[in-house]
Short mmCIF file of C-alpha atoms in Angstrom, two decimals:
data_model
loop_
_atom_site.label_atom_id
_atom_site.label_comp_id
_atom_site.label_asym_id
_atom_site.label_seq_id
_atom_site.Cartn_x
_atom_site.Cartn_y
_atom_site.Cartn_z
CA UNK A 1 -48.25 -7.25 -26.18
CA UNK A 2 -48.64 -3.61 -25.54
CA UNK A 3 -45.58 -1.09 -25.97
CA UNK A 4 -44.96 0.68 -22.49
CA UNK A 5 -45.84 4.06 -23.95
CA UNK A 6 -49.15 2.59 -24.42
CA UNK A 7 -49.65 0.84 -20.69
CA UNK A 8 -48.72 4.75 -19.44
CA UNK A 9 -51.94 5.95 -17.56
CA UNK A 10 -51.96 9.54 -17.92
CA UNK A 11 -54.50 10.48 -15.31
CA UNK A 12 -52.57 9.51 -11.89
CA UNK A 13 -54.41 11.85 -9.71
CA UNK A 14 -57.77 9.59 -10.57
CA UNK A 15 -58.94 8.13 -7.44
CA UNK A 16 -58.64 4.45 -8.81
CA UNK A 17 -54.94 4.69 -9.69
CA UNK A 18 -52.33 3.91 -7.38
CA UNK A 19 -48.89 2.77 -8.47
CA UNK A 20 -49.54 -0.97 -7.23
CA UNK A 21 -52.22 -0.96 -9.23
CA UNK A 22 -51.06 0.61 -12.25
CA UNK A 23 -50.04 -1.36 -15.71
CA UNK A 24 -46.71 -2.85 -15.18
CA UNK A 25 -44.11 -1.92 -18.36
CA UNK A 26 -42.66 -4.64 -20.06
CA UNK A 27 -39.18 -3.46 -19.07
CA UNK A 28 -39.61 -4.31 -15.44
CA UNK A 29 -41.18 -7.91 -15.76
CA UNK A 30 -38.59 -10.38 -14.97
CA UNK A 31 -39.99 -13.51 -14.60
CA UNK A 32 -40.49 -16.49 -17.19
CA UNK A 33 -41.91 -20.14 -17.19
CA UNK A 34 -40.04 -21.39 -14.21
CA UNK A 35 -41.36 -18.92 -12.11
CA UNK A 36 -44.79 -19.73 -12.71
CA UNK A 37 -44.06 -23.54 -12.39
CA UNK A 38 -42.98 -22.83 -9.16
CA UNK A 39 -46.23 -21.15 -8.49
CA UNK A 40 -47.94 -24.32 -9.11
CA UNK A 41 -45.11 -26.71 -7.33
CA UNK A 42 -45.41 -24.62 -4.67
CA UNK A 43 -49.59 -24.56 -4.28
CA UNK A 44 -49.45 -28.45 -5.08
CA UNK A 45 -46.85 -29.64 -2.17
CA UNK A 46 -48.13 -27.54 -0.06
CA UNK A 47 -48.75 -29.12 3.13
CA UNK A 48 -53.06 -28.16 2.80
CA UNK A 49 -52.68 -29.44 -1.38
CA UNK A 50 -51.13 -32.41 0.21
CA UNK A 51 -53.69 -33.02 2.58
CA UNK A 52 -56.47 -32.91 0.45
CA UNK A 53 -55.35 -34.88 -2.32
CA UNK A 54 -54.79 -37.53 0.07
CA UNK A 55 -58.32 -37.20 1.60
CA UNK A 56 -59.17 -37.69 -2.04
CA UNK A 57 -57.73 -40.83 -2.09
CA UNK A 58 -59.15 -42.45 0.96
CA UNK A 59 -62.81 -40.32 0.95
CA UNK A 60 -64.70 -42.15 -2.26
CA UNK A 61 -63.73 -45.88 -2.47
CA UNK A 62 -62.06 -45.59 -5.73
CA UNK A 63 -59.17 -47.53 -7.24
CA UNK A 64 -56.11 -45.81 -6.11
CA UNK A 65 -55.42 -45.15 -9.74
CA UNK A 66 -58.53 -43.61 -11.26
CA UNK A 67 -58.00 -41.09 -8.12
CA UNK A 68 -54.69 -40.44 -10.05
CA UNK A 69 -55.92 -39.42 -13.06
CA UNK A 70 -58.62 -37.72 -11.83
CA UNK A 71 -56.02 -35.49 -10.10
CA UNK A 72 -54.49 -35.38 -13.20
CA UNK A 73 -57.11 -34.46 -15.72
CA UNK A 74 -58.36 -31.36 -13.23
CA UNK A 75 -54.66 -30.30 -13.93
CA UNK A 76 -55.57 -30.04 -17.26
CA UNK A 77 -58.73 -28.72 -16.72
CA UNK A 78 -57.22 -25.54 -14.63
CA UNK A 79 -54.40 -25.09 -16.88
CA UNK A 80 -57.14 -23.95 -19.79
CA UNK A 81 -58.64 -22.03 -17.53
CA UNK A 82 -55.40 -19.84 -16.05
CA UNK A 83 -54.31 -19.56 -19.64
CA UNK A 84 -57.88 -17.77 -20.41
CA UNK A 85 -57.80 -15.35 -17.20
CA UNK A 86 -53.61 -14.79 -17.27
CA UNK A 87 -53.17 -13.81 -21.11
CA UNK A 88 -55.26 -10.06 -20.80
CA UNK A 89 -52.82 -9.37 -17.99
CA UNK A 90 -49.74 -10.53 -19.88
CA UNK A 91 -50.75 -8.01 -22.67
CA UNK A 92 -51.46 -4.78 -20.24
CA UNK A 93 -49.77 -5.60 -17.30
CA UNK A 94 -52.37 -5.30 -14.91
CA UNK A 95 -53.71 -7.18 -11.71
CA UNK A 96 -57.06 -8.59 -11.56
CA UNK A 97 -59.31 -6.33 -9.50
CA UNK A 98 -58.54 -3.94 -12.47
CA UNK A 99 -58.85 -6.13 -15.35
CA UNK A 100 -62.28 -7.33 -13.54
CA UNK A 101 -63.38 -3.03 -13.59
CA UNK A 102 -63.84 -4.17 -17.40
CA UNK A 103 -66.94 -6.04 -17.00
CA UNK A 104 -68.35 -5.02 -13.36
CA UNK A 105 -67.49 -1.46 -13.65
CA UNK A 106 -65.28 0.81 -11.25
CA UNK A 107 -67.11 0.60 -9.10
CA UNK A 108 -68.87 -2.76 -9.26
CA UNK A 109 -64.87 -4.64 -9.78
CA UNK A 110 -64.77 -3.92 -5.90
CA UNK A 111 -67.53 -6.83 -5.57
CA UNK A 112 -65.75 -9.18 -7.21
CA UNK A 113 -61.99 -7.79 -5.36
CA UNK A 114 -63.84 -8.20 -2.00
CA UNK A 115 -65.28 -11.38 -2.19
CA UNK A 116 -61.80 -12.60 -3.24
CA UNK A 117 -59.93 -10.69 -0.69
CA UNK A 118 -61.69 -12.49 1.89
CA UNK A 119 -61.52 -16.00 0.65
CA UNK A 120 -57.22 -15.21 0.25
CA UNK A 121 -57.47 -13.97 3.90
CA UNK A 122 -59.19 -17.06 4.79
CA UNK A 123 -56.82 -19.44 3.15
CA UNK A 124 -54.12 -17.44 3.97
CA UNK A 125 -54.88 -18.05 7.90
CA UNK A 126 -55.62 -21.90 7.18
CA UNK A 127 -52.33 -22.61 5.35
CA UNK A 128 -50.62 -20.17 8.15
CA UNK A 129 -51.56 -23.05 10.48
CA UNK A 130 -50.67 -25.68 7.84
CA UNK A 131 -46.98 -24.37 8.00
CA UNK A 132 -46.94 -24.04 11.51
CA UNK A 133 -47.29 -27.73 12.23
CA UNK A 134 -44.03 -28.55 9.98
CA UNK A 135 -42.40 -25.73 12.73
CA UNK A 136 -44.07 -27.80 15.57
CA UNK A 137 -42.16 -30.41 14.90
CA UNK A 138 -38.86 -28.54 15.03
CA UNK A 139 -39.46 -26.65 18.37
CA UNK A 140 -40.67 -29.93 19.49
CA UNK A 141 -37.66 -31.88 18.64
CA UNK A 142 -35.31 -29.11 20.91
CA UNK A 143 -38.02 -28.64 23.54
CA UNK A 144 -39.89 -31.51 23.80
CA UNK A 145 -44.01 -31.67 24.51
CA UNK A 146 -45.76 -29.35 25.58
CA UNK A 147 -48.32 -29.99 27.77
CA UNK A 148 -50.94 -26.91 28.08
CA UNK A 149 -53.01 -26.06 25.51
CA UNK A 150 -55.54 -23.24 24.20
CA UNK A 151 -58.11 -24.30 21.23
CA UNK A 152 -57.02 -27.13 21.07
CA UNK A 153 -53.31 -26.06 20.13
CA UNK A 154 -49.98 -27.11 22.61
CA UNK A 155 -47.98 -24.05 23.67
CA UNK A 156 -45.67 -25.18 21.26
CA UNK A 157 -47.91 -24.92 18.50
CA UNK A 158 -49.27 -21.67 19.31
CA UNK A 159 -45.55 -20.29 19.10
CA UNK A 160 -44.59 -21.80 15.77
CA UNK A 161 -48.13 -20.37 14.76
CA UNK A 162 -46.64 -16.78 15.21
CA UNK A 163 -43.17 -17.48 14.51
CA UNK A 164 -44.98 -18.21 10.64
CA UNK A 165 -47.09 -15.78 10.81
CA UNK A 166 -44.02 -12.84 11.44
CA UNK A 167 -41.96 -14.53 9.32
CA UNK A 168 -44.57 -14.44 6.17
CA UNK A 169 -44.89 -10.72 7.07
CA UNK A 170 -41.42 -9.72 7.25
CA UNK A 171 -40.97 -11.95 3.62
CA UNK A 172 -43.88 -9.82 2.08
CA UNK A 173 -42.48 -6.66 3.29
CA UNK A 174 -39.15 -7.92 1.57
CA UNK A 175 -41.04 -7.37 -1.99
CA UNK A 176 -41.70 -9.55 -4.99
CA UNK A 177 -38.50 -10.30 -6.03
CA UNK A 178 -37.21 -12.28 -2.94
CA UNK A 179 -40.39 -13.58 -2.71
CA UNK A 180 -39.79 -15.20 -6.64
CA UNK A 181 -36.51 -16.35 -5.29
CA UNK A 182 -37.79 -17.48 -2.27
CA UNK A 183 -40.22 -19.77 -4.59
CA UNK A 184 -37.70 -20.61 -6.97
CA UNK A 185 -35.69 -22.75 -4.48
CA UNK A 186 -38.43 -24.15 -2.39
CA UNK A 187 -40.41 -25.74 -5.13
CA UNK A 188 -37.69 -28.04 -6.26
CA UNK A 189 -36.49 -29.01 -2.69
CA UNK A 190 -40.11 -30.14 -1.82
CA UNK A 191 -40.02 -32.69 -4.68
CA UNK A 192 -36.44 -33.96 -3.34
CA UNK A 193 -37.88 -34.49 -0.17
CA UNK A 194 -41.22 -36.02 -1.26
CA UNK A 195 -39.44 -38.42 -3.59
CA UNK A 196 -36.78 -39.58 -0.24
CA UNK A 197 -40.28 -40.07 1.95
CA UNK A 198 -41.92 -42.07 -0.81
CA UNK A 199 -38.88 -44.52 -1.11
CA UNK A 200 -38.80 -44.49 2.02
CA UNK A 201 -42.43 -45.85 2.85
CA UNK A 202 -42.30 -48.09 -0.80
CA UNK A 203 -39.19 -49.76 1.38
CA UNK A 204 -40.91 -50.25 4.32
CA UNK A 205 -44.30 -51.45 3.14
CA UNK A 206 -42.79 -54.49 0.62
CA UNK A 207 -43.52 -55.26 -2.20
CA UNK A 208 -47.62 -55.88 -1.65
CA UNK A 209 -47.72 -52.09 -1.60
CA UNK A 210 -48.78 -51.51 -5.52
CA UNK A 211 -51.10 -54.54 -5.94
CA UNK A 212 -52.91 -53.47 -2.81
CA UNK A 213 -53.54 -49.48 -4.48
CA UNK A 214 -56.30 -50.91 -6.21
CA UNK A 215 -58.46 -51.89 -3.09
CA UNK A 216 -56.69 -50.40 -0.17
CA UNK A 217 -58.97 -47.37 -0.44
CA UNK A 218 -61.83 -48.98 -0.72
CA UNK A 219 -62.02 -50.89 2.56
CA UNK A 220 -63.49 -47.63 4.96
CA UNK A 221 -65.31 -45.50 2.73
CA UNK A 222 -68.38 -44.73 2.92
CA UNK A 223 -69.25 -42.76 -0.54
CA UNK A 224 -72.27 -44.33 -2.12
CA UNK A 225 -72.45 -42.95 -5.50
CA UNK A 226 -71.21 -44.64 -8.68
CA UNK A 227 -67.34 -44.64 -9.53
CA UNK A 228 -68.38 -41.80 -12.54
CA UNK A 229 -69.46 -40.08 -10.31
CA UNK A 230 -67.01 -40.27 -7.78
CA UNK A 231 -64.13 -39.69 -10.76
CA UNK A 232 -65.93 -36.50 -11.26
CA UNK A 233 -66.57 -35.40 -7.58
CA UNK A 234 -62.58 -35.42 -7.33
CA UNK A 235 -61.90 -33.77 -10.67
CA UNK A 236 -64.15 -30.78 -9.22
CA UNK A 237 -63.13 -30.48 -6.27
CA UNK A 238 -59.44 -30.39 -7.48
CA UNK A 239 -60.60 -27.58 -9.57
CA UNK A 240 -62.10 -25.97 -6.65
CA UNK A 241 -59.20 -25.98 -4.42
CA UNK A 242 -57.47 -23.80 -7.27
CA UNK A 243 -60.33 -21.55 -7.51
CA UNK A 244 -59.05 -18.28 -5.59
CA UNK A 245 -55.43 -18.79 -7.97
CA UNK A 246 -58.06 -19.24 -11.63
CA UNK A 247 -59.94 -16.20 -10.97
CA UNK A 248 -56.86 -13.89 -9.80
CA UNK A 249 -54.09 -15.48 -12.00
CA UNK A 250 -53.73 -11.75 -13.67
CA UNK A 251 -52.10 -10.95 -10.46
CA UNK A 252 -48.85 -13.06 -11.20
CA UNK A 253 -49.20 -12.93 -15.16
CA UNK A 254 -48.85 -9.67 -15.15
CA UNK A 255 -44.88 -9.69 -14.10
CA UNK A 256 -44.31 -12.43 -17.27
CA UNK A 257 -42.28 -11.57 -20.26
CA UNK A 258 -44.68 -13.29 -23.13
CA UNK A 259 -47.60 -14.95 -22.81
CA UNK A 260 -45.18 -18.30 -24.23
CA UNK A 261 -43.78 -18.42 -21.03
CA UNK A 262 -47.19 -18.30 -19.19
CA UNK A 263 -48.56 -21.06 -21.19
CA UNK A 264 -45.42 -23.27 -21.04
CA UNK A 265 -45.32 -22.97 -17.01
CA UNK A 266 -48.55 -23.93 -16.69
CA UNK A 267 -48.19 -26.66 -18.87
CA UNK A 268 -45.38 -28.24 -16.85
CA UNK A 269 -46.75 -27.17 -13.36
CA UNK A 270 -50.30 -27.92 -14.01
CA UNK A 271 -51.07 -31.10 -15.96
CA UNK A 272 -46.76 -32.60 -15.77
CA UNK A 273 -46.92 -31.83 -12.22
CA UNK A 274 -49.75 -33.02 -10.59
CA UNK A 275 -49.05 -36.65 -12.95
CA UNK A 276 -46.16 -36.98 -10.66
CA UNK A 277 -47.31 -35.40 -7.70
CA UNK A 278 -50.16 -37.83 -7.46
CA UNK A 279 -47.99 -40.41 -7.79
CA UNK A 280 -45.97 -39.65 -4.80
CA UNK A 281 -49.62 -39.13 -3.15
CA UNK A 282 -50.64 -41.99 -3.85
CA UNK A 283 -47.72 -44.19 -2.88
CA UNK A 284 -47.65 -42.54 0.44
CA UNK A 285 -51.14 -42.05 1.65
CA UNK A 286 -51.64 -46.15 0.56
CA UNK A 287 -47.82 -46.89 2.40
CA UNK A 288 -49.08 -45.51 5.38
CA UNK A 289 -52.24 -47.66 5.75
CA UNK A 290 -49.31 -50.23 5.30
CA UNK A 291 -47.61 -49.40 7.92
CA UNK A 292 -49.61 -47.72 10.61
CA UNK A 293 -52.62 -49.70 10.16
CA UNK A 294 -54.42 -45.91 9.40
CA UNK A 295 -54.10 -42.92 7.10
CA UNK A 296 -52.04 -40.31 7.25
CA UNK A 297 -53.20 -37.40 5.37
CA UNK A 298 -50.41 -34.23 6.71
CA UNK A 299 -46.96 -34.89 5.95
CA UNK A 300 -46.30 -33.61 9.17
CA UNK A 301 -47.81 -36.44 10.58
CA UNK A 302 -45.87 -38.66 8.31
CA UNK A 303 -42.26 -37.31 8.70
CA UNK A 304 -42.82 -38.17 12.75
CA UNK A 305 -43.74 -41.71 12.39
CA UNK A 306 -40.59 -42.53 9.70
CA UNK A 307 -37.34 -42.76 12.14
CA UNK A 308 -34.81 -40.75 10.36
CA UNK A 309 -34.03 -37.59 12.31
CA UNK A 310 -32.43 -35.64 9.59
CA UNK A 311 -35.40 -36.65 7.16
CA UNK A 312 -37.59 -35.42 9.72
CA UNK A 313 -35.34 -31.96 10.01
CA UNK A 314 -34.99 -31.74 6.46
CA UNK A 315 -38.86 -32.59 5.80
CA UNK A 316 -40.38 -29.92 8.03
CA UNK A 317 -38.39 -27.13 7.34
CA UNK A 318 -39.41 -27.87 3.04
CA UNK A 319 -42.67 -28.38 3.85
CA UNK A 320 -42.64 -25.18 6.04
CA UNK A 321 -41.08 -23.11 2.84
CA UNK A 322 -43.45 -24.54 0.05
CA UNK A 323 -46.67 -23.42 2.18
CA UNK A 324 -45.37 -20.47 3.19
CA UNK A 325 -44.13 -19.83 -0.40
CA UNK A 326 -47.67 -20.31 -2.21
CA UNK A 327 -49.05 -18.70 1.22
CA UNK A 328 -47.31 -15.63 -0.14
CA UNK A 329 -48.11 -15.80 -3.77
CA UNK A 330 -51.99 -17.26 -4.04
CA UNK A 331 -52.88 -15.83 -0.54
CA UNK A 332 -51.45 -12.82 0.48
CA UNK A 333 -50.44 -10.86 -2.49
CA UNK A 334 -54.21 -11.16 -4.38
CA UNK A 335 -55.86 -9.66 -1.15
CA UNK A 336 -53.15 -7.18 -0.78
CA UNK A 337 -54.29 -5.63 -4.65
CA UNK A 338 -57.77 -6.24 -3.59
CA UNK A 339 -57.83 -4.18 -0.68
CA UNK A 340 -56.05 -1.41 -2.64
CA UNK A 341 -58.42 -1.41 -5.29
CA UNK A 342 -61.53 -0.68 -2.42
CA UNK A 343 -59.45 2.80 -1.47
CA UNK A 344 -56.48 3.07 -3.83
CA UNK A 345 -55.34 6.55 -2.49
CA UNK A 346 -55.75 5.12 1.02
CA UNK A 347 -54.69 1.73 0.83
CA UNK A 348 -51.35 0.97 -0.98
CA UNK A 349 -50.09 -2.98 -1.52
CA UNK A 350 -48.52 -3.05 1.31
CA UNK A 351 -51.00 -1.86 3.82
CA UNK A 352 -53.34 -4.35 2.23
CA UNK A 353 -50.72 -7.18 2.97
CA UNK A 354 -51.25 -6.23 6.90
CA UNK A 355 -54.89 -6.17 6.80
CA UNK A 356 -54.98 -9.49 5.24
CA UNK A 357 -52.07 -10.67 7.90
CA UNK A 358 -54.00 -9.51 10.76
CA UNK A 359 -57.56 -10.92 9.90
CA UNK A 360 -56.16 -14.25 9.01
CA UNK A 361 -54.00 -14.66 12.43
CA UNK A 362 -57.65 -15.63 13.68
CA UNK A 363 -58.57 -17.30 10.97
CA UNK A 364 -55.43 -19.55 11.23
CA UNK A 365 -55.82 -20.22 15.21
CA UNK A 366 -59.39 -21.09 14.80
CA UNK A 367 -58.52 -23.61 12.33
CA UNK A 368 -57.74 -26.95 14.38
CA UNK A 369 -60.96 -26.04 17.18
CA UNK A 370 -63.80 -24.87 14.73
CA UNK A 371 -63.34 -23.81 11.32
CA UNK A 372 -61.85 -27.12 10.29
CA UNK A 373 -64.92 -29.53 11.46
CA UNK A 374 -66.92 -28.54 8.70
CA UNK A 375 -64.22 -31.46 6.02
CA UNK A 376 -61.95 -30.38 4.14
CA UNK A 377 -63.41 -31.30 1.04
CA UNK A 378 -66.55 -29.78 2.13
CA UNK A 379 -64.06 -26.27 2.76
CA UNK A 380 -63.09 -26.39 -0.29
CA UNK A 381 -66.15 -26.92 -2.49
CA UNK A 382 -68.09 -24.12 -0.89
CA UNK A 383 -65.19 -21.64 -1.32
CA UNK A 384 -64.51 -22.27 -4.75
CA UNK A 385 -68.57 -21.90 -5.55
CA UNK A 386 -68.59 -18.32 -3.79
CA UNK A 387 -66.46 -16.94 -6.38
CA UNK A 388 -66.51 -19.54 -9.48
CA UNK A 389 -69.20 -16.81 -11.63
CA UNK A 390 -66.47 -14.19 -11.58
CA UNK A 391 -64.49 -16.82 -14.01
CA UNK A 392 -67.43 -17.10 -16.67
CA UNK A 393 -67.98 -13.28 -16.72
CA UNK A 394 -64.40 -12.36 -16.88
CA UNK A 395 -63.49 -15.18 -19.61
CA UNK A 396 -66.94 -14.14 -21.71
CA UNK A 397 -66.43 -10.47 -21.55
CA UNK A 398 -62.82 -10.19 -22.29
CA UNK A 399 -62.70 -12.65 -25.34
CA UNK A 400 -66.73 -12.40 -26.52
CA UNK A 401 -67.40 -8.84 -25.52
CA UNK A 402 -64.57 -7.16 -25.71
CA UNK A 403 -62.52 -8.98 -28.11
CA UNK A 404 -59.78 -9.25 -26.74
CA UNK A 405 -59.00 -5.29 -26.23
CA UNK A 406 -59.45 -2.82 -23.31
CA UNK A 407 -59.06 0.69 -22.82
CA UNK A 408 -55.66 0.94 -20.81
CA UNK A 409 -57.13 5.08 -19.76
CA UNK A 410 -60.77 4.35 -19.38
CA UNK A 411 -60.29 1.82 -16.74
CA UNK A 412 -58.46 4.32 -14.43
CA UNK A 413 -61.26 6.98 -15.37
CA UNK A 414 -63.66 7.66 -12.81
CA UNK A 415 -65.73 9.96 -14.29
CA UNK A 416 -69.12 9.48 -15.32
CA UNK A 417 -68.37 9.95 -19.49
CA UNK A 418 -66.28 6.73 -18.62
CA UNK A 419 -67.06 3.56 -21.23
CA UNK A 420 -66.55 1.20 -18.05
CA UNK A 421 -68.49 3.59 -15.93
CA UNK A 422 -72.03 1.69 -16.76
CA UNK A 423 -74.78 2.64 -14.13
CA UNK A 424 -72.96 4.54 -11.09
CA UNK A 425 -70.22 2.65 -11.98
CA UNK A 426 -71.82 -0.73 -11.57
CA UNK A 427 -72.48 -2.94 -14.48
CA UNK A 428 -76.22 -4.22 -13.49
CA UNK A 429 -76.25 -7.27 -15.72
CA UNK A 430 -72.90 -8.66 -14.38
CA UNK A 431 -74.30 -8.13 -10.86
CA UNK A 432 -77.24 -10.35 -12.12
CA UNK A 433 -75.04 -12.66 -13.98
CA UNK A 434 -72.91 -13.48 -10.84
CA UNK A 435 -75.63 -13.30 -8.25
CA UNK A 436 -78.18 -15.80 -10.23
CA UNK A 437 -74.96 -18.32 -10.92
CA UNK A 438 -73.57 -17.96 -7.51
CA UNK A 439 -77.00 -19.07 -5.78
CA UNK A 440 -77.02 -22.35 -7.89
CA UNK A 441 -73.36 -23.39 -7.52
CA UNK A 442 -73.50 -23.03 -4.04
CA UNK A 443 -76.56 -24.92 -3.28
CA UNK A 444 -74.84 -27.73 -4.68
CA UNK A 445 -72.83 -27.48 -1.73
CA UNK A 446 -75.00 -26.36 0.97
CA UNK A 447 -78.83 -27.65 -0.10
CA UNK A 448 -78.96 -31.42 0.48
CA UNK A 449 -81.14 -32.48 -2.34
CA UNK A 450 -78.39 -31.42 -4.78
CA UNK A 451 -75.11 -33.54 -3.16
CA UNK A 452 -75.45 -35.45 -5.79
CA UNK A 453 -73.81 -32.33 -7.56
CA UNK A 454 -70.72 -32.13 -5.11
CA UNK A 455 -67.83 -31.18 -6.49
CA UNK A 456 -69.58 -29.83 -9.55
CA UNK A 457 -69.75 -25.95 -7.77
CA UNK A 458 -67.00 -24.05 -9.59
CA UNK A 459 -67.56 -25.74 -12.87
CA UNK A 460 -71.08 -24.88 -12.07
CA UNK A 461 -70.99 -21.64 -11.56
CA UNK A 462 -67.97 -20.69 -13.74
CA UNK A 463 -70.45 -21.95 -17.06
CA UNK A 464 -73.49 -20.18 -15.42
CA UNK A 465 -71.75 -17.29 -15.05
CA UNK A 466 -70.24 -16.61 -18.25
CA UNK A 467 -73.42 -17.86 -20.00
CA UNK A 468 -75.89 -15.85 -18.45
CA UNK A 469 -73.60 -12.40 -18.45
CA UNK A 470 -73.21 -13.18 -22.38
CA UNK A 471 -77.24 -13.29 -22.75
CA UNK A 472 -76.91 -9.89 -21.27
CA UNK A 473 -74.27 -8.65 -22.82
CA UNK A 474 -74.41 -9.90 -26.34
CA UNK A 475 -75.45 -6.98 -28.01
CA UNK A 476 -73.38 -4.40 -25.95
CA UNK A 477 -70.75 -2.69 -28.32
#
């Protein structure tokens, strides 16, 4: 890891330095492998992670199992990946949009910063909403039903809607720190509360409930491909839905002590995690078919059918702080660097965080009436596609390219004599690299003749990426 004398940028008055942006010392990183497991606890039991692992289950006809450990193995799959994209920020302390000036230029990183700021504003509405149902139920419970409604929300909802969406403001505005402690408890509470609603619905369903996991799922789906191919479909599209947090893990890497700590969080929140997390999925999504005679795929949903008021208290107000903690962390503080990058004398972090709040508010109450009827899975494939080339080009050119070192003044240099500088500041051939790989891997979400590819469009476009920007870039020195 670099000494802080070294991670010192001596040309502040540049007009791509801002103190957000610049490298962070070692002496003021404070967090270690729990943090970062929290990260992942926190994205995982989210109330949208929860949802869609449990549309996993029921959307492809597969034994309850194999769905497990095809949750499990894309754990594994993203863990290699955030180790690749986290470790050059451990070492210089910086977030990705400047890491990513490396290999797009100064000027071309603000393609990549861009296209990711809008994708976190655009999760960072949905899961707004996704919190706001766990609030629903509260203001429900001491007001009762509302019966007016506005797309296709109650009055009700459209209040806990903006009592989330001020509270996630005020909470960024707070600053990293409380934000890490906010994390630190709500991870850990989630799985308390997941573990009570699983024995819970075990309980209540009998003891039929785990011989029936191998065909429950199987009775209403109408997938037609082979189980491979299903097994895969899931793995990718688990991959997908951690996209956005693979391509920008810099952002959080960057306050880690040692790159040990990085690789043992993501060990135990990646792979460990989602073993056990898809267990409780599993149990509950195939309980409630059980019980209710349907699915239930939001644990909101869920924690109103079980009778047990204070399980019902307890449930929504821990399912409101995990998705409101990873809403912080994956969605709201990548854009906020993003947007700072595109005018870093103009924009600071925190006037980024209030663009991105304010875009996403209609984002997040468009959710329920339009954005949503395009399927989740469907959501999440074509997101993780758009930006799934940036991985291969950052991964190639840091390790292949590069080897491994970058010039801590050079990427804050916006002169023309700069070694990152390229054409205009644009590196042409990663412009090619990402635009040729990003046309495939999203047709094999939008064009119909390739479904056969869905799930496949980060992978896709990750390898396409990184493969074609090394043909190009091979024998750059």
């Amino acid at each position: 890891m670099s000494s802080d004398r070294e991670l010192e940028v001596r040309n502040t008055d540049s007009r791509l330095y801002n103190e957000d942006l610049a490298p962070l010392p070692k002496s003021k990183r404070t967090w270690g492998w729990f943090e970062i497991f929290n990260v992942w606890s926190n994205d995982v039991q989210s109330l949208f992670g929860y949802t869609l692992a449990a549309s996993l289950f029921l959307s492809y006809g597969l034994n309850g199992w194999w769905v497990m450990a095809a949750i499990m193995t894309a754990g594994l799959i993203v863990m290699l990946m955030v180790n690749l994209t986290g470790k050059p920020s451990v070492k210089y302390g910086i977030p990705f949009p400047v890491l990513i000036r490396a290999s797009m230029g100064i000027n071309g990183a603000n393609l990549p910063a861009i296209l990711r700021a809008i994708i976190g504003i655009f999760w960072y509405g949905v899961q707004t909403y996704f919190a706001s149902t766990a609030v629903t139920i509260l203001l429900t419970l001491i007001f009762g039903e509302s019966s007016s409604s506005f797309l296709q929300l109650s009055a009700t909802a459209w209040l806990a809607f903006v009592i989330v969406w001020v509270f996630q403001i005020l909470l960024f505005w707070a600053g990293i720190e409380p934000i890490k402690r906010f994390l630190n408890w709500a991870g850990p509470l989630v799985y308390v509360v997941m573990i009570i609603m699983m024995a819970m619905v075990w309980y209540q369903s009998g003891s039929e409930l785990i011989p029936a996991v191998s065909s429950i799922f199987s009775q209403n789906s109408t997938y037609e491909g082979s189980q491979i191919q299903a097994f895969t479909a899931i793995v990718g599209t688990m991959v997908a839905y951690f996209a956005a947090v693979v391509i920008n893990f810099g952002d959080f890497s960057r306050f880690l002590r040692s790159e040990k700590d990085m690789k043992l969080g993501n060990l135990i929140g990646l792979p460990l995690n989602m073993a056990f997390f898809s267990f409780i999925a599993l149990i509950i999504t195939a309980g409630t078919l059980v019980l209710f005679g349907e699915p239930l795929t939001n644990p909101s949903d869920i924690v109103e059918r079980v009778d047990a008021l204070p399980l019902t208290i307890v449930s929504a107000l821990t399912f409101f702080a995990a998705t409101v903690g990873i809403n912080m962390v994956a969605n709201f503080i990548p854009p906020a660097y993003d947007l700072a990058n595109l005018f870093p004398k103009h924009i600071d972090f925190k006037r980024g965080g209030l663009i991105t709040a304010v875009i996403a508010f209609f984002v997040g109450a468009l959710w329920v009436s339009a954005i949503s009827q395009i399927g989740i899975v469907g959501f999440v494939n074509a997101i993780g596609a758009i930006i799934a080339p940036f991985f291969g080009i950052l991964v190639v050119d840091y390790y292949l390219i590069k080897h491994q070192n970058l010039d801590m003044q050079e990427l804050f240099n916006d002169q023309s004599t700069g070694i990152y500088y390229y054409q205009k500041g644009w590196n042409v051939k990663g412009i090619i690299a990402f635009a040729l790989a990003a046309i495939f891997s999203i047709a094999t979400v939008l064009v119909p003749i390739l479904t056969k590819l869905e799930g496949y469009g980060f992978l896709i476009g990750a390898g396409l990426g990184g493969i074609i920007y090394w043909i190009l870039m091979r024998n750059e020195k």
